[in-house]
Amino acid sequence: MISSDWHCFFIKIFYAFTFTKFEPAGPVIEVQVSDAHPRRRARSRAVATVVRSVLRAERRSRASVSVVFIDSRRCRALNRRYLAHDWVTDVISFPLAPEPVIEGEVYVNLD
């Protein structure tokens, strides 16, 4: 049987780990690149390198960016669904978190 002192200690540790948000100590820039275009492919590593370079040039040390390459049909559908306009654009971006952390999705039309 565990003494009540030890029991309280374990409960405190459990709550500390359960409700504490752990974040990396240093700068973190995450870039995910996806090809959703039916025919064309982008150079994922090159795109990720450029995105990281731009973020560093803007002095952003914490960011999570997703770049998705799409076609005109999907671009128009995204514009219609989320931005309430029915036309094709070159780029659509959606911020997912407020400043100072950069978190978002960028859709790039390759057509």
PDB file of N, CA and C in Angstrom:
ATOM      1  N   MET A   1       0.841  -1.182   0.000  1.00  0.00           N
ATOM      2  CA  MET A   1       0.000   0.000   0.000  1.00  0.00           C
ATOM      3  C   MET A   1       0.887   1.247   0.000  1.00  0.00           C
ATOM      4  N   ILE A   2       0.521   2.228  -0.809  1.00  0.00           N
ATOM      5  CA  ILE A   2       1.276   3.475  -0.898  1.00  0.00           C
ATOM      6  C   ILE A   2       0.773   4.431   0.181  1.00  0.00           C
ATOM      7  N   SER A   3       1.718   5.076   0.873  1.00  0.00           N
ATOM      8  CA  SER A   3       1.314   6.020   1.909  1.00  0.00           C
ATOM      9  C   SER A   3       0.607   7.210   1.269  1.00  0.00           C
ATOM     10  N   SER A   4      -0.147   7.929   2.071  1.00  0.00           N
ATOM     11  CA  SER A   4      -0.915   9.065   1.550  1.00  0.00           C
ATOM     12  C   SER A   4       0.005  10.170   1.032  1.00  0.00           C
ATOM     13  N   ASP A   5       1.190  10.334   1.633  1.00  0.00           N
ATOM     14  CA  ASP A   5       2.139  11.338   1.152  1.00  0.00           C
ATOM     15  C   ASP A   5       2.603  11.011  -0.269  1.00  0.00           C
ATOM     16  N   TRP A   6       2.941   9.747  -0.489  1.00  0.00           N
ATOM     17  CA  TRP A   6       3.363   9.329  -1.820  1.00  0.00           C
ATOM     18  C   TRP A   6       2.207   9.422  -2.800  1.00  0.00           C
ATOM     19  N   HIS A   7       1.031   9.074  -2.361  1.00  0.00           N
ATOM     20  CA  HIS A   7      -0.156   9.146  -3.218  1.00  0.00           C
ATOM     21  C   HIS A   7      -0.372  10.589  -3.687  1.00  0.00           C
ATOM     22  N   CYS A   8      -0.300  11.550  -2.775  1.00  0.00           N
ATOM     23  CA  CYS A   8      -0.455  12.973  -3.131  1.00  0.00           C
ATOM     24  C   CYS A   8       0.653  13.414  -4.080  1.00  0.00           C
ATOM     25  N   PHE A   9       1.868  12.953  -3.840  1.00  0.00           N
ATOM     26  CA  PHE A   9       2.989  13.291  -4.702  1.00  0.00           C
ATOM     27  C   PHE A   9       2.737  12.817  -6.134  1.00  0.00           C
ATOM     28  N   PHE A  10       2.295  11.571  -6.300  1.00  0.00           N
ATOM     29  CA  PHE A  10       2.026  11.034  -7.634  1.00  0.00           C
ATOM     30  C   PHE A  10       0.877  11.768  -8.321  1.00  0.00           C
ATOM     31  N   ILE A  11      -0.116  12.142  -7.575  1.00  0.00           N
ATOM     32  CA  ILE A  11      -1.234  12.895  -8.153  1.00  0.00           C
ATOM     33  C   ILE A  11      -0.747  14.258  -8.641  1.00  0.00           C
ATOM     34  N   LYS A  12       0.085  14.931  -7.864  1.00  0.00           N
ATOM     35  CA  LYS A  12       0.624  16.232  -8.279  1.00  0.00           C
ATOM     36  C   LYS A  12       1.470  16.106  -9.545  1.00  0.00           C
ATOM     37  N   ILE A  13       2.306  15.079  -9.592  1.00  0.00           N
ATOM     38  CA  ILE A  13       3.129  14.854 -10.788  1.00  0.00           C
ATOM     39  C   ILE A  13       2.238  14.574 -11.988  1.00  0.00           C
ATOM     40  N   PHE A  14       1.218  13.749 -11.800  1.00  0.00           N
ATOM     41  CA  PHE A  14       0.289  13.420 -12.885  1.00  0.00           C
ATOM     42  C   PHE A  14      -0.362  14.685 -13.435  1.00  0.00           C
ATOM     43  N   TYR A  15      -0.884  15.539 -12.561  1.00  0.00           N
ATOM     44  CA  TYR A  15      -1.524  16.768 -13.019  1.00  0.00           C
ATOM     45  C   TYR A  15      -0.534  17.731 -13.652  1.00  0.00           C
ATOM     46  N   ALA A  16       0.681  17.780 -13.128  1.00  0.00           N
ATOM     47  CA  ALA A  16       1.689  18.667 -13.710  1.00  0.00           C
ATOM     48  C   ALA A  16       1.995  18.261 -15.145  1.00  0.00           C
ATOM     49  N   PHE A  17       2.131  16.962 -15.394  1.00  0.00           N
ATOM     50  CA  PHE A  17       2.425  16.497 -16.750  1.00  0.00           C
ATOM     51  C   PHE A  17       1.201  16.546 -17.647  1.00  0.00           C
ATOM     52  N   THR A  18       0.038  16.352 -17.102  1.00  0.00           N
ATOM     53  CA  THR A  18      -1.176  16.335 -17.904  1.00  0.00           C
ATOM     54  C   THR A  18      -1.560  17.726 -18.394  1.00  0.00           C
ATOM     55  N   PHE A  19      -1.401  18.721 -17.568  1.00  0.00           N
ATOM     56  CA  PHE A  19      -1.892  20.048 -17.914  1.00  0.00           C
ATOM     57  C   PHE A  19      -0.788  21.043 -18.257  1.00  0.00           C
ATOM     58  N   THR A  20       0.428  20.574 -18.399  1.00  0.00           N
ATOM     59  CA  THR A  20       1.533  21.442 -18.793  1.00  0.00           C
ATOM     60  C   THR A  20       1.797  21.255 -20.270  1.00  0.00           C
ATOM     61  N   LYS A  21       1.868  22.357 -20.987  1.00  0.00           N
ATOM     62  CA  LYS A  21       2.180  22.308 -22.400  1.00  0.00           C
ATOM     63  C   LYS A  21       3.694  22.417 -22.559  1.00  0.00           C
ATOM     64  N   PHE A  22       4.291  21.368 -23.084  1.00  0.00           N
ATOM     65  CA  PHE A  22       5.727  21.370 -23.283  1.00  0.00           C
ATOM     66  C   PHE A  22       6.047  21.911 -24.655  1.00  0.00           C
ATOM     67  N   GLU A  23       6.944  22.875 -24.707  1.00  0.00           N
ATOM     68  CA  GLU A  23       7.369  23.457 -25.976  1.00  0.00           C
ATOM     69  C   GLU A  23       8.877  23.328 -26.095  1.00  0.00           C
ATOM     70  N   PRO A  24       9.362  23.134 -27.297  1.00  0.00           N
ATOM     71  CA  PRO A  24      10.806  23.046 -27.483  1.00  0.00           C
ATOM     72  C   PRO A  24      11.494  24.329 -27.016  1.00  0.00           C
ATOM     73  N   ALA A  25      12.699  24.183 -26.490  1.00  0.00           N
ATOM     74  CA  ALA A  25      13.417  25.329 -25.933  1.00  0.00           C
ATOM     75  C   ALA A  25      13.896  26.291 -27.007  1.00  0.00           C
ATOM     76  N   GLY A  26      14.338  25.782 -28.138  1.00  0.00           N
ATOM     77  CA  GLY A  26      14.936  26.632 -29.152  1.00  0.00           C
ATOM     78  C   GLY A  26      13.988  26.942 -30.292  1.00  0.00           C
ATOM     79  N   PRO A  27      14.538  27.561 -31.330  1.00  0.00           N
ATOM     80  CA  PRO A  27      13.721  27.899 -32.495  1.00  0.00           C
ATOM     81  C   PRO A  27      13.265  26.649 -33.236  1.00  0.00           C
ATOM     82  N   VAL A  28      12.030  26.669 -33.672  1.00  0.00           N
ATOM     83  CA  VAL A  28      11.462  25.548 -34.410  1.00  0.00           C
ATOM     84  C   VAL A  28      10.711  26.095 -35.622  1.00  0.00           C
ATOM     85  N   ILE A  29      11.131  25.686 -36.795  1.00  0.00           N
ATOM     86  CA  ILE A  29      10.423  26.038 -38.026  1.00  0.00           C
ATOM     87  C   ILE A  29      10.059  24.732 -38.712  1.00  0.00           C
ATOM     88  N   GLU A  30       8.764  24.450 -38.749  1.00  0.00           N
ATOM     89  CA  GLU A  30       8.267  23.243 -39.407  1.00  0.00           C
ATOM     90  C   GLU A  30       7.629  23.628 -40.728  1.00  0.00           C
ATOM     91  N   VAL A  31       8.010  22.934 -41.787  1.00  0.00           N
ATOM     92  CA  VAL A  31       7.442  23.183 -43.112  1.00  0.00           C
ATOM     93  C   VAL A  31       7.034  21.840 -43.698  1.00  0.00           C
ATOM     94  N   GLN A  32       5.782  21.757 -44.101  1.00  0.00           N
ATOM     95  CA  GLN A  32       5.284  20.547 -44.755  1.00  0.00           C
ATOM     96  C   GLN A  32       4.843  20.929 -46.164  1.00  0.00           C
ATOM     97  N   VAL A  33       5.280  20.171 -47.146  1.00  0.00           N
ATOM     98  CA  VAL A  33       4.932  20.437 -48.540  1.00  0.00           C
ATOM     99  C   VAL A  33       4.188  19.227 -49.085  1.00  0.00           C
ATOM    100  N   SER A  34       3.018  19.490 -49.727  1.00  0.00           N
ATOM    101  CA  SER A  34       2.199  18.401 -50.272  1.00  0.00           C
ATOM    102  C   SER A  34       1.832  18.697 -51.720  1.00  0.00           C
ATOM    103  N   ASP A  35       1.862  17.662 -52.538  1.00  0.00           N
ATOM    104  CA  ASP A  35       1.415  17.769 -53.927  1.00  0.00           C
ATOM    105  C   ASP A  35       0.011  17.200 -54.033  1.00  0.00           C
ATOM    106  N   ALA A  36      -0.950  18.064 -54.319  1.00  0.00           N
ATOM    107  CA  ALA A  36      -2.323  17.620 -54.523  1.00  0.00           C
ATOM    108  C   ALA A  36      -2.774  17.905 -55.956  1.00  0.00           C
ATOM    109  N   HIS A  37      -1.840  18.333 -56.795  1.00  0.00           N
ATOM    110  CA  HIS A  37      -2.153  18.584 -58.201  1.00  0.00           C
ATOM    111  C   HIS A  37      -2.184  17.240 -58.924  1.00  0.00           C
ATOM    112  N   PRO A  38      -3.168  17.032 -59.800  1.00  0.00           N
ATOM    113  CA  PRO A  38      -3.286  15.714 -60.450  1.00  0.00           C
ATOM    114  C   PRO A  38      -2.140  15.379 -61.406  1.00  0.00           C
ATOM    115  N   ARG A  39      -1.458  16.394 -61.982  1.00  0.00           N
ATOM    116  CA  ARG A  39      -0.420  16.117 -62.973  1.00  0.00           C
ATOM    117  C   ARG A  39       0.945  16.689 -62.624  1.00  0.00           C
ATOM    118  N   ARG A  40       0.991  17.865 -62.099  1.00  0.00           N
ATOM    119  CA  ARG A  40       2.264  18.547 -61.858  1.00  0.00           C
ATOM    120  C   ARG A  40       2.788  18.269 -60.452  1.00  0.00           C
ATOM    121  N   ARG A  41       4.108  18.276 -60.330  1.00  0.00           N
ATOM    122  CA  ARG A  41       4.767  18.066 -59.048  1.00  0.00           C
ATOM    123  C   ARG A  41       5.750  19.195 -58.785  1.00  0.00           C
ATOM    124  N   ALA A  42       5.803  19.600 -57.537  1.00  0.00           N
ATOM    125  CA  ALA A  42       6.756  20.632 -57.128  1.00  0.00           C
ATOM    126  C   ALA A  42       7.956  19.953 -56.467  1.00  0.00           C
ATOM    127  N   ARG A  43       9.048  20.666 -56.416  1.00  0.00           N
ATOM    128  CA  ARG A  43      10.246  20.151 -55.745  1.00  0.00           C
ATOM    129  C   ARG A  43      10.116  20.467 -54.253  1.00  0.00           C
ATOM    130  N   SER A  44       9.629  19.483 -53.501  1.00  0.00           N
ATOM    131  CA  SER A  44       9.278  19.678 -52.095  1.00  0.00           C
ATOM    132  C   SER A  44      10.432  20.193 -51.243  1.00  0.00           C
ATOM    133  N   ARG A  45      11.606  19.611 -51.396  1.00  0.00           N
ATOM    134  CA  ARG A  45      12.751  20.060 -50.587  1.00  0.00           C
ATOM    135  C   ARG A  45      13.125  21.499 -50.886  1.00  0.00           C
ATOM    136  N   ALA A  46      13.109  21.855 -52.155  1.00  0.00           N
ATOM    137  CA  ALA A  46      13.453  23.231 -52.537  1.00  0.00           C
ATOM    138  C   ALA A  46      12.430  24.214 -51.978  1.00  0.00           C
ATOM    139  N   VAL A  47      11.157  23.856 -52.051  1.00  0.00           N
ATOM    140  CA  VAL A  47      10.099  24.730 -51.525  1.00  0.00           C
ATOM    141  C   VAL A  47      10.260  24.894 -50.016  1.00  0.00           C
ATOM    142  N   ALA A  48      10.484  23.801 -49.310  1.00  0.00           N
ATOM    143  CA  ALA A  48      10.665  23.877 -47.858  1.00  0.00           C
ATOM    144  C   ALA A  48      11.870  24.741 -47.498  1.00  0.00           C
ATOM    145  N   THR A  49      12.939  24.622 -48.253  1.00  0.00           N
ATOM    146  CA  THR A  49      14.140  25.432 -48.006  1.00  0.00           C
ATOM    147  C   THR A  49      13.846  26.913 -48.200  1.00  0.00           C
ATOM    148  N   VAL A  50      13.110  27.251 -49.248  1.00  0.00           N
ATOM    149  CA  VAL A  50      12.765  28.658 -49.506  1.00  0.00           C
ATOM    150  C   VAL A  50      11.866  29.203 -48.395  1.00  0.00           C
ATOM    151  N   VAL A  51      10.874  28.427 -47.985  1.00  0.00           N
ATOM    152  CA  VAL A  51       9.971  28.878 -46.919  1.00  0.00           C
ATOM    153  C   VAL A  51      10.762  29.127 -45.633  1.00  0.00           C
ATOM    154  N   ARG A  52      11.638  28.206 -45.270  1.00  0.00           N
ATOM    155  CA  ARG A  52      12.462  28.395 -44.069  1.00  0.00           C
ATOM    156  C   ARG A  52      13.347  29.638 -44.191  1.00  0.00           C
ATOM    157  N   SER A  53      13.930  29.851 -45.363  1.00  0.00           N
ATOM    158  CA  SER A  53      14.782  31.029 -45.577  1.00  0.00           C
ATOM    159  C   SER A  53      14.004  32.326 -45.422  1.00  0.00           C
ATOM    160  N   VAL A  54      12.798  32.349 -45.961  1.00  0.00           N
ATOM    161  CA  VAL A  54      11.958  33.551 -45.843  1.00  0.00           C
ATOM    162  C   VAL A  54      11.604  33.804 -44.382  1.00  0.00           C
ATOM    163  N   LEU A  55      11.227  32.755 -43.666  1.00  0.00           N
ATOM    164  CA  LEU A  55      10.879  32.924 -42.251  1.00  0.00           C
ATOM    165  C   LEU A  55      12.074  33.414 -41.432  1.00  0.00           C
ATOM    166  N   ARG A  56      13.242  32.866 -41.706  1.00  0.00           N
ATOM    167  CA  ARG A  56      14.445  33.331 -40.999  1.00  0.00           C
ATOM    168  C   ARG A  56      14.776  34.776 -41.347  1.00  0.00           C
ATOM    169  N   ALA A  57      14.619  35.144 -42.625  1.00  0.00           N
ATOM    170  CA  ALA A  57      14.873  36.521 -43.047  1.00  0.00           C
ATOM    171  C   ALA A  57      13.917  37.495 -42.368  1.00  0.00           C
ATOM    172  N   GLU A  58      12.719  37.015 -42.074  1.00  0.00           N
ATOM    173  CA  GLU A  58      11.728  37.839 -41.358  1.00  0.00           C
ATOM    174  C   GLU A  58      11.898  37.745 -39.845  1.00  0.00           C
ATOM    175  N   ARG A  59      12.971  37.074 -39.429  1.00  0.00           N
ATOM    176  CA  ARG A  59      13.312  36.899 -38.011  1.00  0.00           C
ATOM    177  C   ARG A  59      12.217  36.163 -37.234  1.00  0.00           C
ATOM    178  N   ARG A  60      11.689  35.143 -37.862  1.00  0.00           N
ATOM    179  CA  ARG A  60      10.694  34.271 -37.214  1.00  0.00           C
ATOM    180  C   ARG A  60      11.391  32.980 -36.816  1.00  0.00           C
ATOM    181  N   SER A  61      11.413  32.689 -35.549  1.00  0.00           N
ATOM    182  CA  SER A  61      12.107  31.484 -35.092  1.00  0.00           C
ATOM    183  C   SER A  61      11.144  30.354 -34.765  1.00  0.00           C
ATOM    184  N   ARG A  62       9.861  30.659 -34.683  1.00  0.00           N
ATOM    185  CA  ARG A  62       8.861  29.637 -34.375  1.00  0.00           C
ATOM    186  C   ARG A  62       7.755  29.732 -35.419  1.00  0.00           C
ATOM    187  N   ALA A  63       7.633  28.661 -36.208  1.00  0.00           N
ATOM    188  CA  ALA A  63       6.634  28.673 -37.276  1.00  0.00           C
ATOM    189  C   ALA A  63       6.283  27.243 -37.676  1.00  0.00           C
ATOM    190  N   SER A  64       5.057  27.126 -38.154  1.00  0.00           N
ATOM    191  CA  SER A  64       4.593  25.861 -38.732  1.00  0.00           C
ATOM    192  C   SER A  64       3.774  26.220 -39.969  1.00  0.00           C
ATOM    193  N   VAL A  65       4.308  25.887 -41.133  1.00  0.00           N
ATOM    194  CA  VAL A  65       3.681  26.269 -42.389  1.00  0.00           C
ATOM    195  C   VAL A  65       3.478  25.025 -43.248  1.00  0.00           C
ATOM    196  N   SER A  66       2.296  24.925 -43.805  1.00  0.00           N
ATOM    197  CA  SER A  66       1.985  23.845 -44.738  1.00  0.00           C
ATOM    198  C   SER A  66       1.747  24.459 -46.106  1.00  0.00           C
ATOM    199  N   VAL A  67       2.475  23.968 -47.115  1.00  0.00           N
ATOM    200  CA  VAL A  67       2.320  24.444 -48.490  1.00  0.00           C
ATOM    201  C   VAL A  67       1.734  23.292 -49.302  1.00  0.00           C
ATOM    202  N   VAL A  68       0.596  23.558 -49.945  1.00  0.00           N
ATOM    203  CA  VAL A  68      -0.088  22.525 -50.720  1.00  0.00           C
ATOM    204  C   VAL A  68      -0.228  23.009 -52.156  1.00  0.00           C
ATOM    205  N   PHE A  69       0.247  22.212 -53.102  1.00  0.00           N
ATOM    206  CA  PHE A  69       0.134  22.552 -54.518  1.00  0.00           C
ATOM    207  C   PHE A  69      -1.122  21.911 -55.081  1.00  0.00           C
ATOM    208  N   ILE A  70      -1.961  22.754 -55.720  1.00  0.00           N
ATOM    209  CA  ILE A  70      -3.281  22.317 -56.184  1.00  0.00           C
ATOM    210  C   ILE A  70      -3.505  22.737 -57.636  1.00  0.00           C
ATOM    211  N   ASP A  71      -4.637  22.310 -58.179  1.00  0.00           N
ATOM    212  CA  ASP A  71      -5.030  22.715 -59.529  1.00  0.00           C
ATOM    213  C   ASP A  71      -6.133  23.770 -59.449  1.00  0.00           C
ATOM    214  N   SER A  72      -6.530  24.302 -60.603  1.00  0.00           N
ATOM    215  CA  SER A  72      -7.532  25.375 -60.643  1.00  0.00           C
ATOM    216  C   SER A  72      -8.883  24.939 -60.102  1.00  0.00           C
ATOM    217  N   ARG A  73      -9.255  23.698 -60.380  1.00  0.00           N
ATOM    218  CA  ARG A  73     -10.550  23.203 -59.897  1.00  0.00           C
ATOM    219  C   ARG A  73     -10.608  23.226 -58.371  1.00  0.00           C
ATOM    220  N   ARG A  74      -9.568  22.719 -57.737  1.00  0.00           N
ATOM    221  CA  ARG A  74      -9.541  22.695 -56.273  1.00  0.00           C
ATOM    222  C   ARG A  74      -9.408  24.105 -55.699  1.00  0.00           C
ATOM    223  N   CYS A  75      -8.654  24.949 -56.379  1.00  0.00           N
ATOM    224  CA  CYS A  75      -8.498  26.329 -55.940  1.00  0.00           C
ATOM    225  C   CYS A  75      -9.839  27.062 -55.931  1.00  0.00           C
ATOM    226  N   ARG A  76     -10.580  26.878 -56.992  1.00  0.00           N
ATOM    227  CA  ARG A  76     -11.896  27.520 -57.072  1.00  0.00           C
ATOM    228  C   ARG A  76     -12.827  26.996 -55.981  1.00  0.00           C
ATOM    229  N   ALA A  77     -12.772  25.698 -55.717  1.00  0.00           N
ATOM    230  CA  ALA A  77     -13.609  25.109 -54.672  1.00  0.00           C
ATOM    231  C   ALA A  77     -13.245  25.665 -53.289  1.00  0.00           C
ATOM    232  N   LEU A  78     -11.943  25.809 -53.011  1.00  0.00           N
ATOM    233  CA  LEU A  78     -11.517  26.392 -51.730  1.00  0.00           C
ATOM    234  C   LEU A  78     -11.961  27.840 -51.605  1.00  0.00           C
ATOM    235  N   ASN A  79     -11.793  28.612 -52.688  1.00  0.00           N
ATOM    236  CA  ASN A  79     -12.238  30.011 -52.673  1.00  0.00           C
ATOM    237  C   ASN A  79     -13.736  30.111 -52.411  1.00  0.00           C
ATOM    238  N   ARG A  80     -14.490  29.266 -53.075  1.00  0.00           N
ATOM    239  CA  ARG A  80     -15.950  29.286 -52.914  1.00  0.00           C
ATOM    240  C   ARG A  80     -16.343  28.908 -51.490  1.00  0.00           C
ATOM    241  N   ARG A  81     -15.738  27.855 -50.973  1.00  0.00           N
ATOM    242  CA  ARG A  81     -16.135  27.338 -49.659  1.00  0.00           C
ATOM    243  C   ARG A  81     -15.710  28.235 -48.499  1.00  0.00           C
ATOM    244  N   TYR A  82     -14.464  28.719 -48.529  1.00  0.00           N
ATOM    245  CA  TYR A  82     -13.931  29.422 -47.361  1.00  0.00           C
ATOM    246  C   TYR A  82     -13.845  30.936 -47.502  1.00  0.00           C
ATOM    247  N   LEU A  83     -13.811  31.442 -48.743  1.00  0.00           N
ATOM    248  CA  LEU A  83     -13.639  32.883 -48.929  1.00  0.00           C
ATOM    249  C   LEU A  83     -14.826  33.550 -49.606  1.00  0.00           C
ATOM    250  N   ALA A  84     -15.838  32.769 -49.923  1.00  0.00           N
ATOM    251  CA  ALA A  84     -17.105  33.275 -50.468  1.00  0.00           C
ATOM    252  C   ALA A  84     -16.941  34.025 -51.789  1.00  0.00           C
ATOM    253  N   HIS A  85     -16.016  33.580 -52.628  1.00  0.00           N
ATOM    254  CA  HIS A  85     -15.977  34.102 -53.993  1.00  0.00           C
ATOM    255  C   HIS A  85     -15.713  32.940 -54.943  1.00  0.00           C
ATOM    256  N   ASP A  86     -16.276  33.057 -56.136  1.00  0.00           N
ATOM    257  CA  ASP A  86     -16.316  31.928 -57.062  1.00  0.00           C
ATOM    258  C   ASP A  86     -15.385  32.153 -58.253  1.00  0.00           C
ATOM    259  N   TRP A  87     -14.081  32.269 -57.964  1.00  0.00           N
ATOM    260  CA  TRP A  87     -13.112  32.376 -59.044  1.00  0.00           C
ATOM    261  C   TRP A  87     -11.777  31.773 -58.600  1.00  0.00           C
ATOM    262  N   VAL A  88     -10.917  31.593 -59.564  1.00  0.00           N
ATOM    263  CA  VAL A  88      -9.614  30.971 -59.337  1.00  0.00           C
ATOM    264  C   VAL A  88      -8.593  32.048 -58.998  1.00  0.00           C
ATOM    265  N   THR A  89      -7.713  31.741 -58.060  1.00  0.00           N
ATOM    266  CA  THR A  89      -6.604  32.634 -57.714  1.00  0.00           C
ATOM    267  C   THR A  89      -5.292  31.843 -57.786  1.00  0.00           C
ATOM    268  N   ASP A  90      -4.182  32.556 -57.737  1.00  0.00           N
ATOM    269  CA  ASP A  90      -2.869  31.896 -57.764  1.00  0.00           C
ATOM    270  C   ASP A  90      -2.512  31.274 -56.420  1.00  0.00           C
ATOM    271  N   VAL A  91      -2.850  31.995 -55.338  1.00  0.00           N
ATOM    272  CA  VAL A  91      -2.470  31.570 -53.994  1.00  0.00           C
ATOM    273  C   VAL A  91      -3.616  31.854 -53.037  1.00  0.00           C
ATOM    274  N   ILE A  92      -3.811  30.937 -52.092  1.00  0.00           N
ATOM    275  CA  ILE A  92      -4.761  31.145 -50.998  1.00  0.00           C
ATOM    276  C   ILE A  92      -3.997  30.844 -49.709  1.00  0.00           C
ATOM    277  N   SER A  93      -4.141  31.701 -48.715  1.00  0.00           N
ATOM    278  CA  SER A  93      -3.476  31.436 -47.440  1.00  0.00           C
ATOM    279  C   SER A  93      -4.483  31.525 -46.302  1.00  0.00           C
ATOM    280  N   PHE A  94      -4.280  30.660 -45.330  1.00  0.00           N
ATOM    281  CA  PHE A  94      -5.138  30.616 -44.154  1.00  0.00           C
ATOM    282  C   PHE A  94      -4.264  30.658 -42.900  1.00  0.00           C
ATOM    283  N   PRO A  95      -4.327  31.747 -42.141  1.00  0.00           N
ATOM    284  CA  PRO A  95      -3.596  31.756 -40.864  1.00  0.00           C
ATOM    285  C   PRO A  95      -4.332  30.856 -39.873  1.00  0.00           C
ATOM    286  N   LEU A  96      -3.589  30.073 -39.111  1.00  0.00           N
ATOM    287  CA  LEU A  96      -4.199  29.158 -38.155  1.00  0.00           C
ATOM    288  C   LEU A  96      -3.958  29.568 -36.712  1.00  0.00           C
ATOM    289  N   ALA A  97      -3.079  30.537 -36.498  1.00  0.00           N
ATOM    290  CA  ALA A  97      -2.779  31.005 -35.142  1.00  0.00           C
ATOM    291  C   ALA A  97      -2.441  32.488 -35.197  1.00  0.00           C
ATOM    292  N   PRO A  98      -2.748  33.204 -34.132  1.00  0.00           N
ATOM    293  CA  PRO A  98      -2.399  34.631 -34.099  1.00  0.00           C
ATOM    294  C   PRO A  98      -0.905  34.830 -33.881  1.00  0.00           C
ATOM    295  N   GLU A  99      -0.439  36.052 -34.147  1.00  0.00           N
ATOM    296  CA  GLU A  99       0.969  36.407 -33.906  1.00  0.00           C
ATOM    297  C   GLU A  99       1.280  36.150 -32.441  1.00  0.00           C
ATOM    298  N   PRO A 100       2.464  35.950 -32.007  1.00  0.00           N
ATOM    299  CA  PRO A 100       3.724  36.044 -32.712  1.00  0.00           C
ATOM    300  C   PRO A 100       4.138  34.742 -33.406  1.00  0.00           C
ATOM    301  N   VAL A 101       3.471  33.629 -33.106  1.00  0.00           N
ATOM    302  CA  VAL A 101       3.814  32.367 -33.756  1.00  0.00           C
ATOM    303  C   VAL A 101       3.167  32.330 -35.130  1.00  0.00           C
ATOM    304  N   ILE A 102       3.930  31.979 -36.138  1.00  0.00           N
ATOM    305  CA  ILE A 102       3.393  31.849 -37.484  1.00  0.00           C
ATOM    306  C   ILE A 102       2.923  30.408 -37.656  1.00  0.00           C
ATOM    307  N   GLU A 103       1.644  30.249 -37.918  1.00  0.00           N
ATOM    308  CA  GLU A 103       1.094  28.924 -38.196  1.00  0.00           C
ATOM    309  C   GLU A 103       0.026  29.098 -39.253  1.00  0.00           C
ATOM    310  N   GLY A 104       0.168  28.364 -40.374  1.00  0.00           N
ATOM    311  CA  GLY A 104      -0.820  28.529 -41.411  1.00  0.00           C
ATOM    312  C   GLY A 104      -0.649  27.566 -42.567  1.00  0.00           C
ATOM    313  N   GLU A 105      -1.592  27.669 -43.489  1.00  0.00           N
ATOM    314  CA  GLU A 105      -1.598  26.861 -44.700  1.00  0.00           C
ATOM    315  C   GLU A 105      -1.565  27.784 -45.908  1.00  0.00           C
ATOM    316  N   VAL A 106      -0.787  27.387 -46.916  1.00  0.00           N
ATOM    317  CA  VAL A 106      -0.703  28.147 -48.160  1.00  0.00           C
ATOM    318  C   VAL A 106      -1.010  27.166 -49.295  1.00  0.00           C
ATOM    319  N   TYR A 107      -1.996  27.504 -50.114  1.00  0.00           N
ATOM    320  CA  TYR A 107      -2.359  26.703 -51.272  1.00  0.00           C
ATOM    321  C   TYR A 107      -1.883  27.429 -52.507  1.00  0.00           C
ATOM    322  N   VAL A 108      -1.098  26.741 -53.340  1.00  0.00           N
ATOM    323  CA  VAL A 108      -0.520  27.351 -54.528  1.00  0.00           C
ATOM    324  C   VAL A 108      -1.077  26.630 -55.757  1.00  0.00           C
ATOM    325  N   ASN A 109      -1.697  27.418 -56.642  1.00  0.00           N
ATOM    326  CA  ASN A 109      -2.285  26.875 -57.866  1.00  0.00           C
ATOM    327  C   ASN A 109      -1.185  26.747 -58.923  1.00  0.00           C
ATOM    328  N   LEU A 110      -0.938  25.529 -59.392  1.00  0.00           N
ATOM    329  CA  LEU A 110       0.101  25.296 -60.386  1.00  0.00           C
ATOM    330  C   LEU A 110      -0.396  25.386 -61.824  1.00  0.00           C
ATOM    331  N   ASP A 111      -1.692  25.608 -62.042  1.00  0.00           N
ATOM    332  CA  ASP A 111      -2.215  25.731 -63.414  1.00  0.00           C
ATOM    333  C   ASP A 111      -1.944  27.115 -63.986  1.00  0.00           C
TER     334      ASP A 111
END
